mmCIF file of C-alpha atoms in Angstrom:
data_model
loop_
_atom_site.group_PDB
_atom_site.id
_atom_site.type_symbol
_atom_site.label_atom_id
_atom_site.label_comp_id
_atom_site.label_asym_id
_atom_site.label_seq_id
_atom_site.Cartn_x
_atom_site.Cartn_y
_atom_site.Cartn_z
ATOM 1 C CA LEU A 206 -8.611 -14.576 5.870
ATOM 2 C CA ARG A 207 -10.952 -15.709 3.117
ATOM 3 C CA THR A 208 -8.852 -14.015 0.438
ATOM 4 C CA VAL A 209 -5.591 -15.515 1.705
ATOM 5 C CA ALA A 210 -7.217 -18.950 1.890
ATOM 6 C CA ARG A 211 -8.433 -18.611 -1.699
ATOM 7 C CA VAL A 212 -5.162 -17.422 -3.253
ATOM 8 C CA THR A 213 -3.087 -20.059 -1.406
ATOM 9 C CA LYS A 214 -5.446 -22.975 -2.045
ATOM 10 C CA GLY A 215 -3.454 -26.067 -2.974
ATOM 11 C CA ALA A 216 -0.095 -24.528 -2.044
ATOM 12 C CA LYS A 217 2.140 -26.660 0.131
ATOM 13 C CA ARG A 218 4.608 -23.878 0.876
ATOM 14 C CA VAL A 219 3.695 -20.178 1.030
ATOM 15 C CA ALA A 220 6.266 -17.396 1.262
ATOM 16 C CA VAL A 221 5.264 -14.001 2.671
ATOM 17 C CA CYS A 222 7.339 -10.849 2.270
ATOM 18 C CA ALA A 223 6.919 -9.371 5.746
ATOM 19 C CA SER A 224 8.947 -6.498 7.127
ATOM 20 C CA GLY A 225 7.219 -5.776 10.434
ATOM 21 C CA GLY A 226 5.017 -3.051 8.964
ATOM 22 C CA VAL A 227 1.261 -3.058 9.489
ATOM 23 C CA ASP A 228 0.183 -4.272 6.025
ATOM 24 C CA SER A 229 2.684 -7.075 5.489
ATOM 25 C CA SER A 230 2.326 -8.253 9.096
ATOM 26 C CA ALA A 231 -1.436 -8.550 8.629
ATOM 27 C CA VAL A 232 -0.879 -10.681 5.516
ATOM 28 C CA LEU A 233 1.622 -12.901 7.349
ATOM 29 C CA GLY A 234 -0.686 -13.276 10.354
ATOM 30 C CA ALA A 235 -3.559 -14.266 8.071
ATOM 31 C CA ALA A 236 -1.389 -16.741 6.157
ATOM 32 C CA VAL A 237 -0.232 -18.424 9.366
ATOM 33 C CA ALA A 238 -3.805 -18.557 10.705
ATOM 34 C CA VAL A 239 -5.073 -20.117 7.466
ATOM 35 C CA ALA A 240 -2.217 -22.626 7.311
ATOM 36 C CA ARG A 241 -2.828 -23.730 10.899
ATOM 37 C CA GLY A 242 -6.599 -23.806 10.633
ATOM 38 C CA ALA A 243 -8.422 -26.944 11.707
ATOM 39 C CA SER A 244 -10.189 -27.233 8.359
ATOM 40 C CA ARG A 245 -7.070 -28.007 6.325
ATOM 41 C CA ARG A 246 -3.764 -29.812 6.584
ATOM 42 C CA GLU A 247 -1.120 -27.470 7.902
ATOM 43 C CA ALA A 248 0.900 -25.881 5.105
ATOM 44 C CA GLU A 249 4.295 -24.363 5.661
ATOM 45 C CA VAL A 250 4.556 -20.575 5.760
ATOM 46 C CA ILE A 251 7.926 -18.941 5.145
ATOM 47 C CA ALA A 252 8.449 -15.343 6.250
ATOM 48 C CA MET A 253 11.037 -13.437 4.227
ATOM 49 C CA ALA A 254 12.310 -10.050 5.336
ATOM 50 C CA LEU A 255 14.813 -7.436 4.244
ATOM 51 C CA ASP A 256 17.363 -7.059 7.014
ATOM 52 C CA PHE A 257 18.947 -3.626 7.363
ATOM 53 C CA GLY A 258 18.861 -0.697 9.769
ATOM 54 C CA GLY A 259 17.969 2.952 9.349
ATOM 55 C CA PRO A 260 15.153 5.384 10.165
ATOM 56 C CA GLY A 261 11.930 3.518 10.877
ATOM 57 C CA ASP A 262 13.852 0.299 11.545
ATOM 58 C CA ASP A 263 11.534 -2.669 11.073
ATOM 59 C CA ARG A 264 13.667 -5.271 12.795
ATOM 60 C CA PRO A 265 12.398 -4.912 16.393
ATOM 61 C CA TYR A 266 8.807 -5.221 15.160
ATOM 62 C CA LEU A 267 9.647 -8.223 13.003
ATOM 63 C CA GLU A 268 11.169 -9.825 16.077
ATOM 64 C CA ALA A 269 7.972 -9.260 18.065
ATOM 65 C CA LEU A 270 5.895 -10.555 15.150
ATOM 66 C CA SER A 271 7.927 -13.736 14.658
ATOM 67 C CA ASP A 272 7.972 -14.468 18.415
ATOM 68 C CA SER A 273 4.188 -14.071 18.559
ATOM 69 C CA LEU A 274 3.580 -16.332 15.543
ATOM 70 C CA GLY A 275 6.214 -18.883 16.529
ATOM 71 C CA ILE A 276 8.153 -18.673 13.270
ATOM 72 C CA VAL A 277 11.738 -17.897 12.291
ATOM 73 C CA PRO A 278 11.929 -15.451 9.376
ATOM 74 C CA ILE A 279 14.522 -15.701 6.634
ATOM 75 C CA ARG A 280 16.420 -12.446 6.754
ATOM 76 C CA LEU A 281 17.966 -11.171 3.539
ATOM 77 C CA GLY A 282 20.767 -8.619 3.667
ATOM 78 C CA PRO A 283 21.374 -6.018 0.939
ATOM 79 C CA MET A 284 24.345 -7.920 -0.501
ATOM 80 C CA GLU A 285 22.050 -10.820 -1.372
ATOM 81 C CA PHE A 286 20.182 -8.580 -3.818
ATOM 82 C CA ALA A 287 23.191 -8.023 -6.062
ATOM 83 C CA LEU A 288 22.570 -10.046 -9.208
ATOM 84 C CA PRO A 289 25.598 -11.230 -11.195
ATOM 85 C CA GLY A 290 26.220 -9.497 -14.489
ATOM 86 C CA PRO A 291 24.758 -6.259 -15.843
ATOM 87 C CA ARG A 292 21.459 -4.716 -14.763
ATOM 88 C CA THR A 293 18.402 -6.533 -16.157
ATOM 89 C CA LEU A 294 16.778 -4.131 -18.630
ATOM 90 C CA VAL A 295 14.402 -6.430 -20.547
ATOM 91 C CA VAL A 296 12.128 -9.126 -19.128
ATOM 92 C CA ASP A 297 9.592 -11.127 -21.127
ATOM 93 C CA GLY A 298 10.241 -8.965 -24.190
ATOM 94 C CA ALA A 299 9.357 -5.702 -22.430
ATOM 95 C CA PRO A 300 11.386 -2.902 -20.775
ATOM 96 C CA PHE A 301 12.265 -3.656 -17.155
ATOM 97 C CA GLN A 302 13.368 -0.437 -15.474
ATOM 98 C CA TRP A 303 11.739 -0.644 -12.048
ATOM 99 C CA PRO A 304 14.269 0.815 -9.560
ATOM 100 C CA THR A 305 14.011 -2.075 -7.090
ATOM 101 C CA GLY A 306 13.319 -4.709 -9.753
ATOM 102 C CA ASP A 307 16.552 -6.667 -9.376
ATOM 103 C CA ALA A 308 16.109 -6.823 -5.590
ATOM 104 C CA HIS A 309 12.601 -8.221 -6.028
ATOM 105 C CA LEU A 310 13.870 -10.777 -8.523
ATOM 106 C CA SER A 311 16.441 -11.916 -5.960
ATOM 107 C CA ILE A 312 13.750 -12.345 -3.296
ATOM 108 C CA LEU A 313 11.511 -14.324 -5.642
ATOM 109 C CA ARG A 314 14.372 -16.534 -6.785
ATOM 110 C CA ARG A 315 15.213 -17.259 -3.150
ATOM 111 C CA ALA A 316 11.574 -18.091 -2.398
ATOM 112 C CA ARG A 317 11.443 -20.379 -5.410
ATOM 113 C CA SER A 318 14.642 -22.137 -4.331
ATOM 114 C CA LEU A 319 12.982 -22.830 -0.969
ATOM 115 C CA GLY A 320 10.083 -24.532 -2.728
ATOM 116 C CA ALA A 321 7.497 -21.762 -2.387
ATOM 117 C CA ASP A 322 4.450 -22.242 -4.593
ATOM 118 C CA VAL A 323 3.325 -18.645 -4.167
ATOM 119 C CA VAL A 324 4.675 -15.411 -2.642
ATOM 120 C CA LEU A 325 2.301 -13.041 -0.840
ATOM 121 C CA THR A 326 2.975 -9.368 -0.165
ATOM 122 C CA GLY A 327 1.201 -6.477 1.535
ATOM 123 C CA GLU A 328 2.283 -4.116 -1.214
ATOM 124 C CA LEU A 329 0.002 -1.121 -1.815
ATOM 125 C CA GLY A 330 -1.888 -1.749 1.400
ATOM 126 C CA ASP A 331 -1.759 2.018 1.904
ATOM 127 C CA ASP A 332 -3.824 2.535 -1.254
ATOM 128 C CA ILE A 333 -6.557 0.209 0.025
ATOM 129 C CA PHE A 334 -6.556 0.360 3.822
ATOM 130 C CA ALA A 335 -5.031 3.695 4.827
ATOM 131 C CA GLY A 336 -8.062 5.867 4.186
ATOM 132 C CA ASP A 337 -8.121 9.159 2.317
ATOM 133 C CA LEU A 338 -7.074 11.975 4.629
ATOM 134 C CA ARG A 339 -9.314 14.326 2.657
ATOM 135 C CA THR A 340 -12.262 12.474 4.190
ATOM 136 C CA PHE A 341 -12.464 14.914 7.111
ATOM 137 C CA ALA A 342 -12.718 17.999 4.895
ATOM 138 C CA ALA A 343 -15.332 16.180 2.804
ATOM 139 C CA LEU A 344 -17.364 15.492 5.948
ATOM 140 C CA VAL A 345 -17.315 19.189 6.884
ATOM 141 C CA HIS A 346 -18.190 20.184 3.329
ATOM 142 C CA ASN A 347 -21.077 17.705 3.519
ATOM 143 C CA GLY A 348 -22.430 19.441 6.622
ATOM 144 C CA GLN A 349 -21.002 16.961 9.168
ATOM 145 C CA LEU A 350 -18.881 19.554 10.942
ATOM 146 C CA LEU A 351 -18.606 17.743 14.275
ATOM 147 C CA ASP A 352 -17.606 14.411 12.676
ATOM 148 C CA GLY A 353 -14.927 16.053 10.542
ATOM 149 C CA LEU A 354 -13.503 18.145 13.360
ATOM 150 C CA THR A 355 -13.518 15.272 15.870
ATOM 151 C CA GLY A 356 -11.874 12.975 13.357
ATOM 152 C CA VAL A 357 -9.008 15.367 12.704
ATOM 153 C CA LEU A 358 -8.390 16.162 16.370
ATOM 154 C CA SER A 359 -8.390 12.514 17.465
ATOM 155 C CA LEU A 360 -6.412 11.101 14.521
ATOM 156 C CA LYS A 361 -3.383 8.966 15.413
ATOM 157 C CA GLY A 362 -0.749 7.267 13.298
ATOM 158 C CA THR A 363 -0.004 10.134 10.917
ATOM 159 C CA TRP A 364 3.046 12.268 10.260
ATOM 160 C CA LEU A 365 1.049 15.321 11.399
ATOM 161 C CA ALA A 366 1.826 15.141 15.082
ATOM 162 C CA SER A 367 0.225 18.356 16.345
ATOM 163 C CA ARG A 368 -3.465 19.147 16.303
ATOM 164 C CA ARG A 369 -2.734 22.551 14.789
ATOM 165 C CA ASP A 370 -0.940 20.970 11.833
ATOM 166 C CA ARG A 371 -3.747 18.465 11.323
ATOM 167 C CA LEU A 372 -6.401 21.183 11.399
ATOM 168 C CA ALA A 373 -4.477 23.344 8.925
ATOM 169 C CA THR A 374 -3.520 20.531 6.528
ATOM 170 C CA LEU A 375 -6.577 18.290 6.674
ATOM 171 C CA LEU A 376 -9.362 20.851 7.117
ATOM 172 C CA LEU A 377 -8.503 24.494 6.485
ATOM 173 C CA ARG A 378 -6.499 24.128 3.275
ATOM 174 C CA PRO A 379 -8.845 21.660 1.538
ATOM 175 C CA LEU A 380 -11.880 23.736 2.499
ATOM 176 C CA ALA A 381 -10.178 26.888 1.229
ATOM 177 C CA GLY A 382 -9.521 25.082 -2.036
ATOM 178 C CA ARG A 383 -13.195 24.207 -2.342
ATOM 179 C CA LEU A 384 -14.145 27.789 -1.520
ATOM 180 C CA PHE A 385 -11.835 29.435 -4.054
ATOM 181 C CA GLY A 386 -12.007 26.706 -6.682
ATOM 182 C CA PRO A 387 -9.237 24.628 -8.327
ATOM 183 C CA LYS A 388 -5.919 26.150 -9.292
ATOM 184 C CA PRO A 389 -5.839 27.921 -12.644
ATOM 185 C CA VAL A 390 -4.515 25.838 -15.528
ATOM 186 C CA TRP A 391 -1.344 27.940 -15.781
ATOM 187 C CA MET A 392 -0.501 27.186 -12.127
ATOM 188 C CA ARG A 393 -0.997 23.451 -12.617
ATOM 189 C CA LYS A 394 1.198 23.474 -15.714
ATOM 190 C CA PHE A 395 3.864 25.481 -13.878
ATOM 191 C CA LYS A 396 4.242 22.671 -11.355
ATOM 192 C CA GLY A 397 6.042 20.518 -13.893
ATOM 193 C CA ARG A 398 6.788 20.303 -17.595
ATOM 194 C CA PRO A 399 7.470 17.265 -19.809
ATOM 195 C CA TYR A 400 11.070 16.219 -20.228
ATOM 196 C CA ALA A 401 12.834 17.838 -23.162
ATOM 197 C CA TRP A 402 13.149 14.442 -24.848
ATOM 198 C CA ALA A 403 9.401 13.694 -24.602
ATOM 199 C CA GLY A 404 7.784 12.932 -27.927
ATOM 200 C CA PRO A 405 4.279 13.855 -29.097
ATOM 201 C CA VAL A 406 2.608 10.821 -27.475
ATOM 202 C CA LEU A 407 4.068 11.449 -24.020
ATOM 203 C CA ARG A 408 3.300 15.161 -24.283
ATOM 204 C CA ALA A 409 -0.305 14.379 -25.204
ATOM 205 C CA VAL A 410 -0.623 12.081 -22.181
ATOM 206 C CA ARG A 411 0.822 14.801 -19.924
ATOM 207 C CA ASP A 412 -1.532 17.442 -21.324
ATOM 208 C CA ALA A 413 -4.506 15.128 -20.758
ATOM 209 C CA ALA A 414 -3.385 14.546 -17.166
ATOM 210 C CA ASP A 415 -3.236 18.304 -16.586
ATOM 211 C CA GLN A 416 -6.869 18.566 -17.644
ATOM 212 C CA ASP A 417 -8.087 15.692 -15.457
ATOM 213 C CA GLU A 418 -10.289 16.640 -12.548
ATOM 214 C CA PRO A 419 -8.312 15.912 -9.359
ATOM 215 C CA MET A 420 -9.738 13.472 -6.862
ATOM 216 C CA ALA A 421 -9.886 16.287 -4.269
ATOM 217 C CA THR A 422 -12.778 17.893 -6.125
ATOM 218 C CA ARG A 423 -14.811 14.692 -6.241
ATOM 219 C CA ASP A 424 -16.925 13.305 -3.489
ATOM 220 C CA ILE A 425 -14.364 11.481 -1.350
ATOM 221 C CA LEU A 426 -17.232 9.985 0.641
ATOM 222 C CA SER A 427 -18.546 8.158 -2.428
ATOM 223 C CA GLY A 428 -17.551 4.516 -2.657
ATOM 224 C CA ALA A 429 -18.070 4.624 -6.424
ATOM 225 C CA ALA A 430 -15.589 7.503 -6.783
ATOM 226 C CA ARG A 431 -12.993 5.741 -4.640
ATOM 227 C CA HIS A 432 -13.431 2.521 -6.610
ATOM 228 C CA GLU A 433 -13.071 4.457 -9.863
ATOM 229 C CA ALA A 434 -9.819 5.986 -8.605
ATOM 230 C CA LEU A 435 -8.414 2.513 -7.914
ATOM 231 C CA ASP A 436 -9.533 1.133 -11.266
ATOM 232 C CA GLY A 437 -8.176 4.125 -13.150
ATOM 233 C CA SER A 438 -4.738 4.137 -11.537
ATOM 234 C CA PHE A 439 -1.919 3.931 -14.086
ATOM 235 C CA TYR A 440 0.381 2.875 -11.250
ATOM 236 C CA HIS A 441 -1.725 -0.179 -10.459
ATOM 237 C CA ALA A 442 -1.792 -1.146 -14.136
ATOM 238 C CA ASP A 443 1.993 -0.806 -14.316
ATOM 239 C CA LEU A 444 2.328 -2.895 -11.168
ATOM 240 C CA SER A 445 0.233 -5.667 -12.730
ATOM 241 C CA ASP A 446 2.505 -5.696 -15.775
ATOM 242 C CA LEU A 447 5.544 -5.759 -13.496
ATOM 243 C CA ARG A 448 4.130 -8.697 -11.559
ATOM 244 C CA GLY A 449 3.789 -10.591 -14.835
ATOM 245 C CA GLN A 450 7.446 -9.887 -15.606
ATOM 246 C CA TYR A 451 8.510 -11.141 -12.177
ATOM 247 C CA GLU A 452 6.590 -14.368 -12.669
ATOM 248 C CA ALA A 453 7.918 -14.886 -16.203
ATOM 249 C CA LYS A 454 11.514 -14.356 -15.061
ATOM 250 C CA THR A 455 11.456 -16.461 -11.884
ATOM 251 C CA GLY A 456 8.614 -18.952 -12.392
ATOM 252 C CA CYS A 457 7.293 -17.926 -8.983
ATOM 253 C CA ARG A 458 3.702 -16.743 -8.570
ATOM 254 C CA ILE A 459 3.348 -13.465 -6.662
ATOM 255 C CA ILE A 460 0.162 -11.948 -5.233
ATOM 256 C CA HIS A 461 -0.258 -8.467 -3.732
ATOM 257 C CA VAL A 462 -3.027 -9.366 -1.295
ATOM 258 C CA PRO A 463 -4.395 -5.827 -0.656
ATOM 259 C CA LEU A 464 -5.071 -5.420 -4.391
ATOM 260 C CA ASP A 465 -7.248 -8.518 -4.547
ATOM 261 C CA GLU A 466 -10.514 -7.622 -6.262
ATOM 262 C CA GLU A 467 -12.680 -8.962 -3.441
ATOM 263 C CA ILE A 468 -10.845 -6.837 -0.871
ATOM 264 C CA ALA A 469 -10.895 -3.707 -3.038
ATOM 265 C CA ASP A 470 -14.634 -4.076 -3.714
ATOM 266 C CA PHE A 471 -15.379 -4.603 -0.028
ATOM 267 C CA VAL A 472 -13.267 -1.733 1.303
ATOM 268 C CA THR A 473 -14.475 0.845 -1.222
ATOM 269 C CA GLY A 474 -18.034 -0.191 -0.367
ATOM 270 C CA LEU A 475 -17.539 0.902 3.251
ATOM 271 C CA PRO A 476 -18.183 4.472 4.425
ATOM 272 C CA ALA A 477 -14.893 6.363 4.053
ATOM 273 C CA PRO A 478 -14.647 7.340 7.776
ATOM 274 C CA HIS A 479 -14.739 3.650 8.767
ATOM 275 C CA LEU A 480 -11.138 3.241 7.600
ATOM 276 C CA PHE A 481 -10.100 5.515 10.489
ATOM 277 C CA TYR A 482 -11.677 3.194 13.067
ATOM 278 C CA GLY A 483 -10.593 4.011 16.614
ATOM 279 C CA GLY A 484 -9.052 7.299 15.509
ATOM 280 C CA PHE A 485 -6.152 5.532 13.781
ATOM 281 C CA HIS A 486 -4.797 5.881 10.321
ATOM 282 C CA ARG A 487 -5.317 2.336 8.924
ATOM 283 C CA GLY A 488 -7.661 1.897 11.871
ATOM 284 C CA LEU A 489 -9.970 -0.701 10.333
ATOM 285 C CA LEU A 490 -7.055 -2.894 9.238
ATOM 286 C CA ARG A 491 -5.597 -2.702 12.739
ATOM 287 C CA GLU A 492 -8.915 -3.818 14.199
ATOM 288 C CA ALA A 493 -9.235 -6.615 11.640
ATOM 289 C CA SER A 494 -5.758 -7.840 12.643
ATOM 290 C CA ARG A 495 -6.709 -8.223 16.296
ATOM 291 C CA GLY A 496 -5.588 -11.676 17.439
ATOM 292 C CA LEU A 497 -3.559 -12.266 14.267
ATOM 293 C CA ILE A 498 -0.540 -10.078 15.101
ATOM 294 C CA PRO A 499 0.805 -8.636 18.371
ATOM 295 C CA ASP A 500 -0.387 -5.231 19.535
ATOM 296 C CA ARG A 501 3.131 -3.807 19.373
ATOM 297 C CA VAL A 502 3.003 -4.252 15.597
ATOM 298 C CA ARG A 503 -0.723 -3.646 15.214
ATOM 299 C CA PHE A 504 -0.571 -0.176 16.803
ATOM 300 C CA ARG A 505 2.771 0.793 15.338
ATOM 301 C CA PRO A 506 2.439 4.471 14.308
ATOM 302 C CA ASP A 507 5.624 5.048 12.324
ATOM 303 C CA LYS A 508 4.762 2.801 9.354
ATOM 304 C CA ALA A 509 1.179 3.958 8.911
ATOM 305 C CA ASN A 510 1.737 7.158 6.977
ATOM 306 C CA PRO A 511 0.344 7.616 3.466
#
């Protein structure tokens, strides 16, 4: 709530990309709560959602969310994402090859046309709130056998439906890896080779990545290690550059709320098992969203996988 209030300060109209998933719904619920708070004049919150069916259909949950919050979302169909002319390949003097880039530009242009001062998203909430599923093996390795075993057996909201699969995937295999050591270099290199067209710089980057110590061999329970993994993510750096391109192209400010520095510092400072509060994947976020979004969305299991 404090982060959303800070990043929307002074905005008269706030757009939120909300699908009905756990992360984006939490952001929308917080934005509505902040806008309607007694301490400030009510600002307008616009919910924008992609509208299409398929496996893991979000639409019933978005309906429950909008009914609970008393808002009417703007639903955007796939045809609205088709930009006129050829595919945008350069934005702000830099390559623009993100697969869903043109769709995001369409959403931001629509938000800007509606007078939005800022667009909020729940993007990469899984990186911050989901919790590292290797936590349970780390607990056992750290001598906390009962905590690790109980956590795996009681875990909900993961694609591993059976207890047997969870025990094998989340405990036995990681512990076997610790027992027998990391894979030999030749096995790691066999997993994938650089593209034939890769030049010396890209090949050097790939070779360096092959030598990097994987996060699985670090202390997953250490907040410092988890914070380092976030800070050192090439994907997050690329996403920051992409956000700058979106803003330069559309003139619309966009903020990925889960990646806010205050939130990242706070979450990585918590004990790793806390993120599985109540036995749920994303458990702490679900608890934090109590009263902000309806329980049907808050305890939704099919959009909480890593």
